Amino acid sequence: MLDIIVGTLEKLPLVTAFAIVGVIMWISYAIGKLTSNRIHGSAIAIVAGLVLAYVGGKVTGGSKGISDISLFAGFGLMGGAMLRDFAIVSTAFGVKLEEVKKAGLAGGIALVVSVIISTAIGAAVAYAFGYTSVVDMATIGGGAVTFIVGPVTGAALGASSEVIALSVAAGVVKSIAVMILTPLLAKPAGLTTPAAAAVYGGLMGTTSGVSAGLAATDPKLVPYGALTATFYTGFGCLMVPSVGYMTLAALFG
Amino acid sequence: MLIYGVSLMSGCLIAGVIIGKLIGHMVGIDADVGGVGIAMLLLVVISRWFIDRERMSAMAQDGIKFWSAMYIPIVVAMAASQNVVAAFDAGTMAFIAGFLPVVAGFLLIRPLAALGGTVETEDAAKRSAQGAK
């Protein structure tokens, strides 16, 4: 009997994920109501997702959270890059171009400023912990930009796999920290308007962190933040291994 | 038809990612530069064009709105597929290197947002001040 149930669920991975996520949403929004929406239901659901990911990672030792357990493989499909990007694009529907123009300039400035600051912080932390070669500093600096920029930089500059792994870890910490901290810090940090959301997207840059952070804060702000954030990793991949590396080489080489 | 909206969105994403990859290729990196962002801009402009000319049925719009409403559940599934264990077991250096830029980012939202839309942020500040009273 159990075999039949588990076998069926494993044959219908995406459908199973839809069913379970629906239940998670329902429970989370019910808890949110109990707090009289002081904590948003979507924030609770995202934290529940992260807890599941932690459990999945501990149980399997894999890197894809709960989706490494075959019964929950559909989470990887549902929450994978393809459907995530598709859903992000859909949030742009109904956005006014005038708002985007207004938000765009500040968002663009934020993006450039943040790639510089993140690389500098990452490189400085690497230096403080004894990774004093320019290649290592640039790679870990790239990881502090996003968990994609780190390995791209490391591969381009020929960093060791240990340093590349550290840069990925730094990027993952950043992305999860953005998910958890955004709903808590949104109001004090002034994240209340489309322009502020565009700036926030440019400052944080991690698409997964920003998309989850804004979803848990105010879904109306999602398109503005996502718009700038989606340029961040590409820009980082462009700048950190080239300009970033050369600057660090000039200073420390 | 519902699929018209979904198809329009898909076309925007495909075109956006191709343009993003081309930009990446032109500047010499094997990455997509802003593909999803370009797709969003395409959808904003094209859907506005169709709606202004009343060429987009309510059903077609619902096709896009469905995915927009699926956004949060998809993000929850994404959160559940993250390498959270790696983040927790990252070790001090990776933790600090990943955490400090986030702190810096939150501190910079206000000053940088003020550059872009002073009026808006003041309005919001007034509104929240009134809310507090």
Short mmCIF file of C-alpha atoms in Angstrom, two decimals:
data_model
loop_
_atom_site.label_atom_id
_atom_site.label_comp_id
_atom_site.label_asym_id
_atom_site.label_seq_id
_atom_site.Cartn_x
_atom_site.Cartn_y
_atom_site.Cartn_z
CA MET A 1 0.00 0.00 0.00
CA LEU A 2 2.67 2.47 1.08
CA ASP A 3 4.73 1.46 -1.94
CA ILE A 4 1.84 2.30 -4.22
CA ILE A 5 1.37 5.75 -2.62
CA VAL A 6 5.07 6.64 -2.61
CA GLY A 7 5.51 5.21 -6.11
CA THR A 8 2.63 7.32 -7.41
CA LEU A 9 3.96 10.50 -5.79
CA GLU A 10 7.41 9.85 -7.22
CA LYS A 11 5.90 9.46 -10.68
CA LEU A 12 4.13 12.83 -10.36
CA PRO A 13 6.91 15.04 -8.97
CA LEU A 14 5.65 18.46 -10.07
CA VAL A 15 2.06 17.66 -9.10
CA THR A 16 3.22 16.43 -5.69
CA ALA A 17 5.13 19.68 -5.19
CA PHE A 18 2.05 21.76 -6.11
CA ALA A 19 -0.02 19.79 -3.60
CA ILE A 20 2.50 20.08 -0.75
CA VAL A 21 3.35 23.74 -1.36
CA GLY A 22 -0.37 24.48 -1.33
CA VAL A 23 -0.65 22.89 2.10
CA ILE A 24 2.43 24.82 3.32
CA MET A 25 0.88 28.08 2.09
CA TRP A 26 -2.44 27.29 3.77
CA ILE A 27 -0.83 26.50 7.13
CA SER A 28 1.51 29.50 6.88
CA TYR A 29 -1.26 31.97 6.10
CA ALA A 30 -3.34 30.50 8.95
CA ILE A 31 -0.41 31.10 11.33
CA GLY A 32 -0.01 34.58 9.85
CA LYS A 33 -3.63 35.32 10.68
CA LEU A 34 -3.08 34.15 14.26
CA THR A 35 -0.45 36.88 14.59
CA SER A 36 -3.07 39.25 13.09
CA ASN A 37 -0.80 39.49 10.02
CA ARG A 38 2.01 41.07 12.02
CA ILE A 39 4.10 38.34 10.41
CA HIS A 40 3.11 37.94 6.78
CA GLY A 41 1.93 34.47 5.73
CA SER A 42 4.32 34.47 2.78
CA ALA A 43 7.27 35.17 5.12
CA ILE A 44 6.27 32.19 7.26
CA ALA A 45 5.91 30.01 4.15
CA ILE A 46 9.38 30.97 2.91
CA VAL A 47 10.96 30.27 6.30
CA ALA A 48 9.11 26.92 6.32
CA GLY A 49 10.65 26.27 2.90
CA LEU A 50 14.12 27.06 4.23
CA VAL A 51 13.56 24.74 7.22
CA LEU A 52 12.52 21.95 4.82
CA ALA A 53 15.64 22.68 2.76
CA TYR A 54 17.78 22.36 5.89
CA VAL A 55 16.13 19.06 6.83
CA GLY A 56 16.52 17.74 3.28
CA GLY A 57 20.17 18.75 3.19
CA LYS A 58 20.88 17.09 6.54
CA VAL A 59 19.07 13.88 5.61
CA THR A 60 20.61 13.42 2.16
CA GLY A 61 23.87 15.36 2.40
CA GLY A 62 22.99 16.86 -0.99
CA SER A 63 23.02 20.47 -2.08
CA LYS A 64 19.45 20.95 -3.33
CA GLY A 65 17.53 20.97 -0.07
CA ILE A 66 14.34 18.95 0.21
CA SER A 67 14.33 18.20 -3.52
CA ASP A 68 17.22 15.75 -3.02
CA ILE A 69 14.72 13.41 -1.37
CA SER A 70 13.15 11.60 -4.34
CA LEU A 71 9.63 11.95 -2.94
CA PHE A 72 10.06 15.75 -3.06
CA ALA A 73 12.02 16.00 -6.30
CA GLY A 74 9.22 18.15 -7.74
CA PHE A 75 10.29 21.05 -5.50
CA GLY A 76 13.37 21.31 -7.67
CA LEU A 77 11.19 21.62 -10.78
CA MET A 78 8.67 23.99 -9.25
CA GLY A 79 11.31 26.19 -7.63
CA GLY A 80 13.95 25.77 -10.33
CA ALA A 81 15.39 28.63 -12.36
CA MET A 82 13.01 28.14 -15.30
CA LEU A 83 9.69 28.49 -13.49
CA ARG A 84 11.17 31.07 -11.10
CA ASP A 85 12.25 33.32 -13.97
CA PHE A 86 8.92 32.73 -15.72
CA ALA A 87 7.00 33.79 -12.63
CA ILE A 88 9.29 36.80 -12.10
CA VAL A 89 8.55 37.97 -15.65
CA SER A 90 4.81 37.62 -15.03
CA THR A 91 5.04 40.03 -12.07
CA ALA A 92 6.03 42.78 -14.51
CA PHE A 93 2.54 42.63 -16.02
CA GLY A 94 0.62 45.74 -15.03
CA VAL A 95 3.73 47.67 -14.02
CA LYS A 96 3.83 51.20 -15.42
CA LEU A 97 6.80 52.07 -17.59
CA GLU A 98 6.95 55.54 -15.97
CA GLU A 99 7.52 53.90 -12.57
CA VAL A 100 10.29 51.76 -14.03
CA LYS A 101 11.97 54.82 -15.55
CA LYS A 102 11.79 56.67 -12.24
CA ALA A 103 13.18 53.71 -10.32
CA GLY A 104 15.69 52.67 -12.98
CA LEU A 105 18.44 55.25 -12.50
CA ALA A 106 18.71 54.84 -8.73
CA GLY A 107 18.52 51.07 -9.19
CA GLY A 108 21.37 51.17 -11.70
CA ILE A 109 23.54 53.28 -9.40
CA ALA A 110 22.76 50.91 -6.52
CA LEU A 111 23.84 47.95 -8.66
CA VAL A 112 27.25 49.43 -9.51
CA VAL A 113 27.86 50.64 -5.95
CA SER A 114 26.89 47.28 -4.50
CA VAL A 115 29.09 45.16 -6.80
CA ILE A 116 32.06 47.35 -5.79
CA ILE A 117 31.25 47.27 -2.06
CA SER A 118 30.49 43.53 -1.98
CA THR A 119 33.72 42.66 -3.81
CA ALA A 120 35.70 44.95 -1.50
CA ILE A 121 34.13 43.47 1.65
CA GLY A 122 34.60 39.90 0.42
CA ALA A 123 38.21 40.55 -0.52
CA ALA A 124 38.92 42.29 2.80
CA VAL A 125 37.41 39.44 4.80
CA ALA A 126 39.42 36.94 2.75
CA TYR A 127 42.60 38.95 3.46
CA ALA A 128 41.81 39.11 7.18
CA PHE A 129 41.46 35.31 7.27
CA GLY A 130 44.80 34.77 5.58
CA TYR A 131 43.75 34.36 1.95
CA THR A 132 46.16 37.06 0.82
CA SER A 133 46.74 36.07 -2.82
CA VAL A 134 44.97 38.38 -5.26
CA VAL A 135 43.25 35.45 -7.00
CA ASP A 136 41.79 34.18 -3.71
CA MET A 137 40.67 37.66 -2.67
CA ALA A 138 38.98 38.30 -6.01
CA THR A 139 37.24 34.89 -5.95
CA ILE A 140 35.88 35.28 -2.42
CA GLY A 141 34.99 38.88 -3.27
CA GLY A 142 33.04 37.49 -6.23
CA GLY A 143 31.25 35.09 -3.88
CA ALA A 144 30.23 38.07 -1.76
CA VAL A 145 28.59 39.46 -4.92
CA THR A 146 26.57 36.30 -5.65
CA PHE A 147 27.15 32.55 -5.49
CA ILE A 148 27.45 32.51 -9.28
CA VAL A 149 29.97 35.34 -9.59
CA GLY A 150 32.34 33.60 -7.13
CA PRO A 151 32.88 30.40 -9.11
CA VAL A 152 32.88 32.27 -12.43
CA THR A 153 35.66 34.52 -11.12
CA GLY A 154 37.52 31.62 -9.57
CA ALA A 155 37.37 29.60 -12.77
CA ALA A 156 38.54 32.56 -14.86
CA LEU A 157 41.48 33.31 -12.56
CA GLY A 158 42.42 29.70 -11.77
CA ALA A 159 41.57 29.67 -8.06
CA SER A 160 41.78 26.43 -6.06
CA SER A 161 38.61 24.40 -5.62
CA GLU A 162 38.73 25.04 -1.86
CA VAL A 163 38.57 28.80 -2.43
CA ILE A 164 35.83 28.40 -5.04
CA ALA A 165 33.80 26.35 -2.56
CA LEU A 166 34.25 29.10 0.04
CA SER A 167 33.09 31.72 -2.45
CA VAL A 168 29.95 29.69 -3.20
CA ALA A 169 29.30 29.35 0.55
CA ALA A 170 29.64 33.13 1.01
CA GLY A 171 27.15 33.71 -1.81
CA VAL A 172 24.68 31.21 -0.35
CA VAL A 173 24.94 32.90 3.07
CA LYS A 174 24.19 36.22 1.38
CA SER A 175 21.16 34.88 -0.47
CA ILE A 176 19.64 33.20 2.62
CA ALA A 177 20.40 36.23 4.81
CA VAL A 178 18.52 38.43 2.32
CA MET A 179 15.53 36.07 2.39
CA ILE A 180 15.33 36.04 6.18
CA LEU A 181 16.25 39.65 6.96
CA THR A 182 14.20 41.49 4.32
CA PRO A 183 10.75 41.12 5.90
CA LEU A 184 12.23 42.03 9.29
CA LEU A 185 14.21 45.08 8.15
CA ALA A 186 12.04 46.37 5.29
CA LYS A 187 10.31 49.15 7.24
CA PRO A 188 13.30 50.52 9.19
CA ALA A 189 15.44 50.38 6.03
CA GLY A 190 12.84 52.37 4.06
CA LEU A 191 11.91 49.57 1.66
CA THR A 192 8.37 50.83 1.04
CA THR A 193 8.26 52.35 -2.46
CA PRO A 194 8.91 51.06 -5.99
CA ALA A 195 12.03 53.26 -6.19
CA ALA A 196 13.34 51.87 -2.91
CA ALA A 197 12.60 48.33 -4.14
CA ALA A 198 14.61 48.94 -7.32
CA VAL A 199 17.50 50.22 -5.19
CA TYR A 200 17.16 47.23 -2.88
CA GLY A 201 17.24 44.85 -5.87
CA GLY A 202 20.39 46.54 -7.10
CA LEU A 203 22.00 46.47 -3.67
CA MET A 204 21.27 42.85 -2.77
CA GLY A 205 21.55 41.43 -6.26
CA THR A 206 20.91 37.77 -5.49
CA THR A 207 17.83 36.94 -7.58
CA SER A 208 16.70 34.18 -5.24
CA GLY A 209 17.24 36.32 -2.13
CA VAL A 210 15.51 39.37 -3.60
CA SER A 211 12.58 37.43 -5.07
CA ALA A 212 11.91 35.66 -1.78
CA GLY A 213 12.64 38.72 0.36
CA LEU A 214 10.19 40.95 -1.48
CA ALA A 215 7.56 38.20 -1.73
CA ALA A 216 7.64 38.03 2.06
CA THR A 217 7.48 41.82 2.42
CA ASP A 218 5.13 43.31 -0.18
CA PRO A 219 4.34 41.45 -3.42
CA LYS A 220 3.61 44.79 -5.15
CA LEU A 221 7.30 45.66 -4.92
CA VAL A 222 8.51 42.39 -6.49
CA PRO A 223 8.80 43.52 -10.14
CA TYR A 224 10.88 46.61 -9.30
CA GLY A 225 13.36 44.75 -7.14
CA ALA A 226 13.56 41.75 -9.46
CA LEU A 227 14.15 43.97 -12.48
CA THR A 228 17.41 45.42 -11.16
CA ALA A 229 18.50 42.23 -9.39
CA THR A 230 18.42 40.24 -12.63
CA PHE A 231 21.19 42.45 -14.06
CA TYR A 232 23.38 42.01 -11.00
CA THR A 233 24.91 38.57 -11.51
CA GLY A 234 25.69 39.27 -15.18
CA PHE A 235 27.27 42.59 -14.31
CA GLY A 236 29.25 40.96 -11.50
CA CYS A 237 30.47 38.17 -13.81
CA LEU A 238 31.66 40.91 -16.15
CA MET A 239 33.34 43.23 -13.64
CA VAL A 240 34.82 41.11 -10.83
CA PRO A 241 37.21 38.88 -12.86
CA SER A 242 38.33 41.87 -14.95
CA VAL A 243 38.18 45.31 -13.31
CA GLY A 244 37.86 43.86 -9.80
CA TYR A 245 40.85 41.56 -10.21
CA MET A 246 43.01 44.26 -11.80
CA THR A 247 42.18 46.74 -9.03
CA LEU A 248 43.04 44.19 -6.34
CA ALA A 249 46.23 43.27 -8.23
CA ALA A 250 47.25 46.93 -8.35
CA LEU A 251 46.64 47.33 -4.63
CA PHE A 252 48.02 44.02 -3.32
CA GLY A 253 49.92 42.41 -6.20
CA MET B 1 -7.62 32.38 -25.07
CA LEU B 2 -5.64 31.92 -21.92
CA ILE B 3 -2.66 30.53 -23.78
CA TYR B 4 -2.16 33.79 -25.71
CA GLY B 5 -1.05 35.56 -22.54
CA VAL B 6 1.14 32.64 -21.47
CA SER B 7 2.63 32.47 -24.94
CA LEU B 8 3.36 36.21 -24.99
CA MET B 9 5.13 35.91 -21.64
CA SER B 10 7.12 32.90 -22.83
CA GLY B 11 8.15 34.77 -25.95
CA CYS B 12 9.32 37.70 -23.83
CA LEU B 13 11.39 35.42 -21.58
CA ILE B 14 12.97 33.60 -24.53
CA ALA B 15 13.76 36.86 -26.34
CA GLY B 16 15.08 38.43 -23.11
CA VAL B 17 17.40 35.55 -22.32
CA ILE B 18 18.69 35.43 -25.91
CA ILE B 19 19.39 39.18 -25.83
CA GLY B 20 21.02 38.80 -22.39
CA LYS B 21 23.26 36.00 -23.69
CA LEU B 22 24.17 38.06 -26.76
CA ILE B 23 25.17 40.98 -24.52
CA GLY B 24 27.23 38.56 -22.45
CA HIS B 25 28.82 37.16 -25.59
CA MET B 26 29.63 40.65 -26.87
CA VAL B 27 31.46 41.60 -23.68
CA GLY B 28 33.20 38.23 -23.62
CA ILE B 29 31.52 36.30 -20.79
CA ASP B 30 29.53 33.10 -20.94
CA ALA B 31 26.62 34.46 -18.90
CA ASP B 32 23.22 36.00 -19.40
CA VAL B 33 23.37 39.74 -18.63
CA GLY B 34 19.97 40.87 -17.42
CA GLY B 35 17.94 38.49 -19.60
CA VAL B 36 15.03 38.27 -17.18
CA GLY B 37 15.06 42.04 -16.65
CA ILE B 38 14.95 42.61 -20.41
CA ALA B 39 12.07 40.11 -20.63
CA MET B 40 10.19 42.08 -17.96
CA LEU B 41 10.65 45.33 -19.87
CA LEU B 42 9.48 43.62 -23.09
CA LEU B 43 6.36 42.34 -21.34
CA VAL B 44 5.60 45.79 -19.86
CA VAL B 45 5.92 47.51 -23.25
CA ILE B 46 4.23 44.88 -25.43
CA SER B 47 1.30 44.17 -23.11
CA ARG B 48 0.71 47.93 -22.71
CA TRP B 49 0.68 48.26 -26.52
CA PHE B 50 -1.89 45.47 -26.89
CA ILE B 51 -4.08 46.66 -24.01
CA ASP B 52 -4.11 50.27 -25.26
CA ARG B 53 -5.41 48.97 -28.61
CA GLU B 54 -7.86 46.62 -26.87
CA ARG B 55 -6.23 43.66 -28.56
CA MET B 56 -5.69 41.67 -25.38
CA SER B 57 -8.67 39.75 -24.03
CA ALA B 58 -9.36 39.40 -20.32
CA MET B 59 -8.66 35.68 -20.70
CA ALA B 60 -5.24 36.34 -22.21
CA GLN B 61 -4.46 38.68 -19.32
CA ASP B 62 -5.59 36.01 -16.87
CA GLY B 63 -2.99 33.69 -18.39
CA ILE B 64 -0.30 36.08 -17.18
CA LYS B 65 -2.01 36.86 -13.88
CA PHE B 66 -2.14 33.14 -13.06
CA TRP B 67 1.66 32.92 -13.09
CA SER B 68 1.93 36.16 -11.21
CA ALA B 69 -0.26 34.63 -8.49
CA MET B 70 1.90 31.48 -8.53
CA TYR B 71 4.97 33.60 -7.83
CA ILE B 72 4.99 33.22 -4.04
CA PRO B 73 4.36 29.43 -4.06
CA ILE B 74 7.16 29.04 -6.61
CA VAL B 75 9.46 31.10 -4.39
CA VAL B 76 8.54 28.85 -1.44
CA ALA B 77 9.51 25.80 -3.51
CA MET B 78 12.72 27.61 -4.47
CA ALA B 79 13.49 28.33 -0.80
CA ALA B 80 12.94 24.63 -0.04
CA SER B 81 15.51 23.71 -2.71
CA GLN B 82 18.31 25.98 -1.44
CA ASN B 83 21.53 24.68 0.02
CA VAL B 84 20.64 25.93 3.51
CA VAL B 85 22.96 23.41 5.20
CA ALA B 86 25.93 24.91 3.34
CA ALA B 87 24.93 28.37 4.53
CA PHE B 88 24.72 27.22 8.15
CA ASP B 89 27.92 25.21 7.99
CA ALA B 90 29.75 27.83 5.96
CA GLY B 91 32.42 28.57 8.50
CA THR B 92 33.22 31.97 9.95
CA MET B 93 34.98 33.47 6.95
CA ALA B 94 32.33 32.61 4.35
CA PHE B 95 29.62 33.68 6.78
CA ILE B 96 31.15 37.11 7.37
CA ALA B 97 31.98 37.58 3.68
CA GLY B 98 28.37 36.82 2.75
CA PHE B 99 26.67 38.60 5.64
CA LEU B 100 28.44 41.99 5.71
CA PRO B 101 27.41 42.99 2.16
CA VAL B 102 23.77 42.38 3.15
CA VAL B 103 24.14 44.68 6.18
CA ALA B 104 25.80 47.32 3.99
CA GLY B 105 22.97 46.93 1.47
CA PHE B 106 20.23 47.57 4.00
CA LEU B 107 22.04 50.67 5.26
CA LEU B 108 22.32 52.05 1.72
CA ILE B 109 18.66 51.68 0.65
CA ARG B 110 17.55 55.07 2.07
CA PRO B 111 20.40 57.25 0.77
CA LEU B 112 20.35 55.70 -2.72
CA ALA B 113 16.55 55.69 -3.00
CA ALA B 114 16.64 59.39 -2.13
CA LEU B 115 18.76 59.93 -5.27
CA GLY B 116 16.06 58.46 -7.49
CA GLY B 117 12.70 59.60 -6.19
CA THR B 118 12.90 62.13 -3.39
CA VAL B 119 9.22 63.05 -3.60
CA GLU B 120 8.04 59.45 -3.39
CA THR B 121 10.12 58.54 -0.40
CA GLU B 122 9.04 61.70 1.44
CA ASP B 123 5.44 60.80 0.72
CA ALA B 124 6.00 57.33 2.07
CA ALA B 125 7.72 58.74 5.13
CA LYS B 126 4.76 61.06 5.75
CA ARG B 127 2.33 58.21 5.29
CA SER B 128 4.16 55.94 7.71
CA ALA B 129 4.51 58.82 10.18
CA GLN B 130 0.76 59.35 10.02
CA GLY B 131 0.24 55.64 10.39
CA ALA B 132 2.36 55.69 13.54
CA LYS B 133 0.25 58.46 15.04
#
